[in-house]
PDB file of C-alpha atoms in Angstrom:
ATOM      1  CA  UNK A 115     116.106  84.737 121.538  1.00 51.00           C
ATOM      2  CA  UNK A 116     117.126  84.146 125.139  1.00 52.00           C
ATOM      3  CA  UNK A 117     120.297  83.612 127.093  1.00 51.00           C
ATOM      4  CA  UNK A 118     118.773  80.558 128.748  1.00 56.00           C
ATOM      5  CA  UNK A 119     117.595  82.428 131.798  1.00 57.00           C
ATOM      6  CA  UNK A 120     120.956  83.177 133.367  1.00 71.00           C
ATOM      7  CA  UNK A 121     120.916  86.925 132.758  1.00 85.00           C
ATOM      8  CA  UNK A 122     117.591  87.944 131.252  1.00 90.00           C
ATOM      9  CA  UNK A 123     114.862  85.370 130.632  1.00 89.00           C
ATOM     10  CA  UNK A 124     112.924  87.050 127.820  1.00 93.00           C
ATOM     11  CA  UNK A 125     115.553  87.883 125.200  1.00 92.00           C
ATOM     12  CA  UNK A 126     114.397  91.517 125.135  1.00 96.00           C
ATOM     13  CA  UNK A 127     117.833  92.765 126.208  1.00 95.00           C
ATOM     14  CA  UNK A 128     119.640  91.351 123.184  1.00 93.00           C
ATOM     15  CA  UNK A 129     117.028  92.590 120.733  1.00 96.00           C
ATOM     16  CA  UNK A 130     117.117  96.089 122.232  1.00 97.00           C
ATOM     17  CA  UNK A 131     120.932  95.980 122.171  1.00 96.00           C
ATOM     18  CA  UNK A 132     120.624  95.373 118.417  1.00 96.00           C
ATOM     19  CA  UNK A 133     118.259  98.349 118.043  1.00 97.00           C
ATOM     20  CA  UNK A 134     115.255  96.337 116.840  1.00 97.00           C
ATOM     21  CA  UNK A 135     112.213  98.391 115.969  1.00 95.00           C
ATOM     22  CA  UNK A 136     109.760  95.563 116.688  1.00 94.00           C
ATOM     23  CA  UNK A 137     110.225  93.087 119.518  1.00 95.00           C
ATOM     24  CA  UNK A 138     107.828  90.194 120.058  1.00 94.00           C
ATOM     25  CA  UNK A 139     108.257  88.860 123.584  1.00 95.00           C
ATOM     26  CA  UNK A 140     106.560  85.705 124.850  1.00 94.00           C
ATOM     27  CA  UNK A 141     106.890  85.527 128.623  1.00 94.00           C
ATOM     28  CA  UNK A 142     106.167  81.884 129.454  1.00 88.00           C
ATOM     29  CA  UNK A 143     107.720  81.914 132.927  1.00 87.00           C
ATOM     30  CA  UNK A 144     105.522  80.707 135.779  1.00 88.00           C
ATOM     31  CA  UNK A 145     104.155  83.904 137.302  1.00 92.00           C
ATOM     32  CA  UNK A 146     100.926  83.053 139.093  1.00 88.00           C
ATOM     33  CA  UNK A 147     100.802  86.302 141.076  1.00 90.00           C
ATOM     34  CA  UNK A 148     101.594  88.361 137.935  1.00 93.00           C
ATOM     35  CA  UNK A 149     104.538  90.195 139.419  1.00 95.00           C
ATOM     36  CA  UNK A 150     106.077  90.413 135.897  1.00 97.00           C
ATOM     37  CA  UNK A 151     109.550  89.980 137.384  1.00 94.00           C
ATOM     38  CA  UNK A 152     111.173  88.888 134.123  1.00 94.00           C
ATOM     39  CA  UNK A 153     109.740  91.892 132.271  1.00 97.00           C
ATOM     40  CA  UNK A 154     110.793  94.258 135.052  1.00 97.00           C
ATOM     41  CA  UNK A 155     114.306  92.799 134.956  1.00 96.00           C
ATOM     42  CA  UNK A 156     114.537  93.295 131.172  1.00 97.00           C
ATOM     43  CA  UNK A 157     113.245  96.886 131.350  1.00 98.00           C
ATOM     44  CA  UNK A 158     115.687  97.701 134.149  1.00 98.00           C
ATOM     45  CA  UNK A 159     118.714  96.206 132.354  1.00 97.00           C
ATOM     46  CA  UNK A 160     117.868  97.995 129.088  1.00 98.00           C
ATOM     47  CA  UNK A 161     117.609 101.341 130.883  1.00 98.00           C
ATOM     48  CA  UNK A 162     120.816 100.930 132.899  1.00 98.00           C
ATOM     49  CA  UNK A 163     122.993  99.377 130.180  1.00 97.00           C
ATOM     50  CA  UNK A 164     121.720 101.121 127.038  1.00 98.00           C
ATOM     51  CA  UNK A 165     119.783 104.202 128.168  1.00 98.00           C
ATOM     52  CA  UNK A 166     116.707 102.711 126.480  1.00 98.00           C
ATOM     53  CA  UNK A 167     113.324 103.434 128.024  1.00 98.00           C
ATOM     54  CA  UNK A 168     110.581 100.829 127.646  1.00 98.00           C
ATOM     55  CA  UNK A 169     107.118 102.069 128.555  1.00 98.00           C
ATOM     56  CA  UNK A 170     104.523  99.299 128.845  1.00 98.00           C
ATOM     57  CA  UNK A 171     101.324  98.980 130.863  1.00 98.00           C
ATOM     58  CA  UNK A 172     100.612  95.377 131.849  1.00 97.00           C
ATOM     59  CA  UNK A 173      97.727  96.121 134.242  1.00 97.00           C
ATOM     60  CA  UNK A 174      95.160  94.530 131.879  1.00 97.00           C
ATOM     61  CA  UNK A 175      97.042  91.219 132.193  1.00 97.00           C
ATOM     62  CA  UNK A 176      96.455  91.005 135.950  1.00 96.00           C
ATOM     63  CA  UNK A 177      93.530  88.693 136.792  1.00 94.00           C
ATOM     64  CA  UNK A 178      90.409  90.271 138.220  1.00 95.00           C
ATOM     65  CA  UNK A 179      88.404  88.760 141.098  1.00 93.00           C
ATOM     66  CA  UNK A 180      86.939  86.108 138.761  1.00 93.00           C
ATOM     67  CA  UNK A 181      90.458  84.902 137.830  1.00 91.00           C
ATOM     68  CA  UNK A 182      90.239  86.221 134.267  1.00 95.00           C
ATOM     69  CA  UNK A 183      92.300  89.030 132.784  1.00 96.00           C
ATOM     70  CA  UNK A 184      91.056  91.725 130.458  1.00 96.00           C
ATOM     71  CA  UNK A 185      93.818  90.915 127.948  1.00 95.00           C
ATOM     72  CA  UNK A 186      96.661  88.482 127.320  1.00 95.00           C
ATOM     73  CA  UNK A 187      99.018  90.889 125.596  1.00 95.00           C
ATOM     74  CA  UNK A 188     100.299  94.417 125.996  1.00 96.00           C
ATOM     75  CA  UNK A 189     101.951  96.827 123.597  1.00 95.00           C
ATOM     76  CA  UNK A 190     104.803  98.999 124.772  1.00 96.00           C
ATOM     77  CA  UNK A 191     106.981 101.743 123.355  1.00 97.00           C
ATOM     78  CA  UNK A 192     110.758 101.441 123.118  1.00 98.00           C
ATOM     79  CA  UNK A 193     112.597 104.796 123.156  1.00 98.00           C
ATOM     80  CA  UNK A 194     116.237 104.608 122.074  1.00 98.00           C
ATOM     81  CA  UNK A 195     118.661 107.353 123.209  1.00 98.00           C
ATOM     82  CA  UNK A 196     119.263 108.483 119.601  1.00 98.00           C
ATOM     83  CA  UNK A 197     115.568 109.317 119.127  1.00 98.00           C
ATOM     84  CA  UNK A 198     114.535 106.151 117.295  1.00 97.00           C
ATOM     85  CA  UNK A 199     111.498 104.345 118.621  1.00 97.00           C
ATOM     86  CA  UNK A 200     110.274 100.788 118.565  1.00 96.00           C
ATOM     87  CA  UNK A 201     107.386  98.634 119.649  1.00 95.00           C
ATOM     88  CA  UNK A 202     107.323  95.816 122.179  1.00 96.00           C
ATOM     89  CA  UNK A 203     104.508  93.293 121.814  1.00 95.00           C
ATOM     90  CA  UNK A 204     104.410  91.366 125.090  1.00 97.00           C
ATOM     91  CA  UNK A 205     102.454  88.099 125.256  1.00 96.00           C
ATOM     92  CA  UNK A 206     101.768  86.412 128.591  1.00 96.00           C
ATOM     93  CA  UNK A 207      99.926  83.113 129.192  1.00 95.00           C
ATOM     94  CA  UNK A 208      96.729  84.508 130.632  1.00 95.00           C
ATOM     95  CA  UNK A 209      93.107  83.417 130.655  1.00 96.00           C
ATOM     96  CA  UNK A 210      90.618  86.013 129.444  1.00 95.00           C
ATOM     97  CA  UNK A 211      87.477  83.906 129.067  1.00 95.00           C
ATOM     98  CA  UNK A 212      87.739  83.944 125.255  1.00 93.00           C
ATOM     99  CA  UNK A 213      89.650  80.650 125.059  1.00 94.00           C
ATOM    100  CA  UNK A 214      88.367  77.607 123.170  1.00 94.00           C
ATOM    101  CA  UNK A 215      86.355  75.078 125.220  1.00 95.00           C
ATOM    102  CA  UNK A 216      89.184  72.543 125.553  1.00 95.00           C
ATOM    103  CA  UNK A 217      91.479  75.130 127.146  1.00 96.00           C
ATOM    104  CA  UNK A 218      88.689  76.344 129.442  1.00 96.00           C
ATOM    105  CA  UNK A 219      88.040  72.753 130.527  1.00 96.00           C
ATOM    106  CA  UNK A 220      91.709  72.123 131.288  1.00 97.00           C
ATOM    107  CA  UNK A 221      91.868  75.383 133.267  1.00 96.00           C
ATOM    108  CA  UNK A 222      88.844  74.413 135.361  1.00 95.00           C
ATOM    109  CA  UNK A 223      90.509  71.064 136.152  1.00 95.00           C
ATOM    110  CA  UNK A 224      93.931  72.595 136.928  1.00 94.00           C
ATOM    111  CA  UNK A 225      93.632  75.768 139.047  1.00 92.00           C
ATOM    112  CA  UNK A 226      97.292  76.842 138.566  1.00 93.00           C
ATOM    113  CA  UNK A 227      97.008  76.795 134.752  1.00 95.00           C
ATOM    114  CA  UNK A 228      98.535  78.595 132.865  1.00 95.00           C
ATOM    115  CA  UNK A 229     101.179  79.165 135.525  1.00 93.00           C
ATOM    116  CA  UNK A 230     101.878  75.659 136.745  1.00 90.00           C
ATOM    117  CA  UNK A 231     105.382  75.244 138.215  1.00 84.00           C
ATOM    118  CA  UNK A 232     108.130  75.009 135.610  1.00 75.00           C
ATOM    119  CA  UNK A 233     109.738  72.282 137.703  1.00 80.00           C
ATOM    120  CA  UNK A 234     107.149  69.939 136.146  1.00 73.00           C
ATOM    121  CA  UNK A 235     109.106  68.845 133.083  1.00 76.00           C
ATOM    122  CA  UNK A 236     106.901  65.816 132.341  1.00 83.00           C
ATOM    123  CA  UNK A 237     103.789  67.152 130.637  1.00 86.00           C
ATOM    124  CA  UNK A 238     101.074  64.673 129.749  1.00 92.00           C
ATOM    125  CA  UNK A 239      99.291  65.098 126.428  1.00 94.00           C
ATOM    126  CA  UNK A 240      96.430  67.195 127.814  1.00 94.00           C
ATOM    127  CA  UNK A 241      98.788  69.578 129.615  1.00 94.00           C
ATOM    128  CA  UNK A 242     101.116  69.969 126.631  1.00 93.00           C
ATOM    129  CA  UNK A 243      98.236  70.535 124.219  1.00 95.00           C
ATOM    130  CA  UNK A 244      96.536  73.028 126.548  1.00 96.00           C
ATOM    131  CA  UNK A 245      99.672  75.176 126.795  1.00 94.00           C
ATOM    132  CA  UNK A 246     100.365  74.883 123.069  1.00 94.00           C
ATOM    133  CA  UNK A 247      96.806  75.787 122.128  1.00 95.00           C
ATOM    134  CA  UNK A 248      96.643  78.665 124.625  1.00 96.00           C
ATOM    135  CA  UNK A 249      99.828  80.111 123.132  1.00 94.00           C
ATOM    136  CA  UNK A 250      98.421  79.780 119.638  1.00 93.00           C
ATOM    137  CA  UNK A 251      95.142  81.407 120.678  1.00 94.00           C
ATOM    138  CA  UNK A 252      96.912  84.327 122.375  1.00 95.00           C
ATOM    139  CA  UNK A 253      99.199  84.909 119.377  1.00 92.00           C
ATOM    140  CA  UNK A 254      96.353  84.774 116.862  1.00 90.00           C
ATOM    141  CA  UNK A 255      94.254  87.232 118.880  1.00 91.00           C
ATOM    142  CA  UNK A 256      97.237  89.567 119.358  1.00 92.00           C
ATOM    143  CA  UNK A 257      98.298  89.549 115.706  1.00 89.00           C
ATOM    144  CA  UNK A 258      94.874  89.433 114.006  1.00 85.00           C
ATOM    145  CA  UNK A 259      94.371  93.246 114.054  1.00 82.00           C
ATOM    146  CA  UNK A 260      97.808  93.763 112.508  1.00 75.00           C
ATOM    147  CA  UNK A 261      97.207  91.215 109.763  1.00 77.00           C
ATOM    148  CA  UNK A 262      93.754  92.652 109.100  1.00 79.00           C
ATOM    149  CA  UNK A 263      95.166  96.176 108.873  1.00 77.00           C
ATOM    150  CA  UNK A 264      97.719  95.193 106.222  1.00 74.00           C
ATOM    151  CA  UNK A 265      95.126  93.130 104.339  1.00 75.00           C
ATOM    152  CA  UNK A 266      96.918  89.809 104.767  1.00 70.00           C
ATOM    153  CA  UNK A 267      95.091  86.666 103.751  1.00 63.00           C
ATOM    154  CA  UNK A 268      93.935  84.362 106.577  1.00 58.00           C
ATOM    155  CA  UNK A 269      96.493  81.708 107.415  1.00 56.00           C
ATOM    156  CA  UNK A 270     100.233  82.159 107.105  1.00 52.00           C
ATOM    157  CA  UNK A 271     101.068  85.619 105.745  1.00 49.00           C
ATOM    158  CA  UNK A 272     103.858  86.035 103.263  1.00 49.00           C
ATOM    159  CA  UNK A 273     106.965  87.760 104.591  1.00 48.00           C
ATOM    160  CA  UNK A 274     106.525  90.646 102.193  1.00 52.00           C
ATOM    161  CA  UNK A 275     103.014  91.333 103.505  1.00 51.00           C
ATOM    162  CA  UNK A 276     104.450  91.865 106.985  1.00 51.00           C
ATOM    163  CA  UNK A 277     107.488  93.834 105.813  1.00 52.00           C
ATOM    164  CA  UNK A 278     109.734  91.104 107.175  1.00 49.00           C
ATOM    165  CA  UNK A 279     113.007  90.429 105.428  1.00 49.00           C
ATOM    166  CA  UNK A 280     116.178  88.492 106.180  1.00 47.00           C
ATOM    167  CA  UNK A 281     118.948  90.664 107.565  1.00 49.00           C
ATOM    168  CA  UNK A 282     121.733  88.778 105.768  1.00 43.00           C
TER     169      UNK A 282
END
């Protein structure tokens, strides 16, 4: 969920406005220096507009001297003014050294990956597949402990196993 980048690029604002207890945020904006500007903007707007505090440590997502980060996701705590709490799972395209060989090869050949300029709207097959596969790899590694904890079968979990239900 996003407003298209005109107000808040991540969609966190609207989910916090709705009081969601679990927010999955994929920050795919080009951010080579890892300033986390879009996340900072969302946290700021949620505090000012809703009185909601979001506490998240993204330091493990910053690349070390070798260009690799310790992690590619961070978990934060959402504190609503009425005492309710929530969880923010923040995923960021980041290389940790655990990626499959095809992604590692693409990264070696393209030094800006995975933060190539978003002005490049004409991905070739290798570029598209590398970003797609990196996203899949990051999501699987981030969610695997959760799925393991609830005893979900490998593959696509059923909605009931995750406690997910339609809000209609």
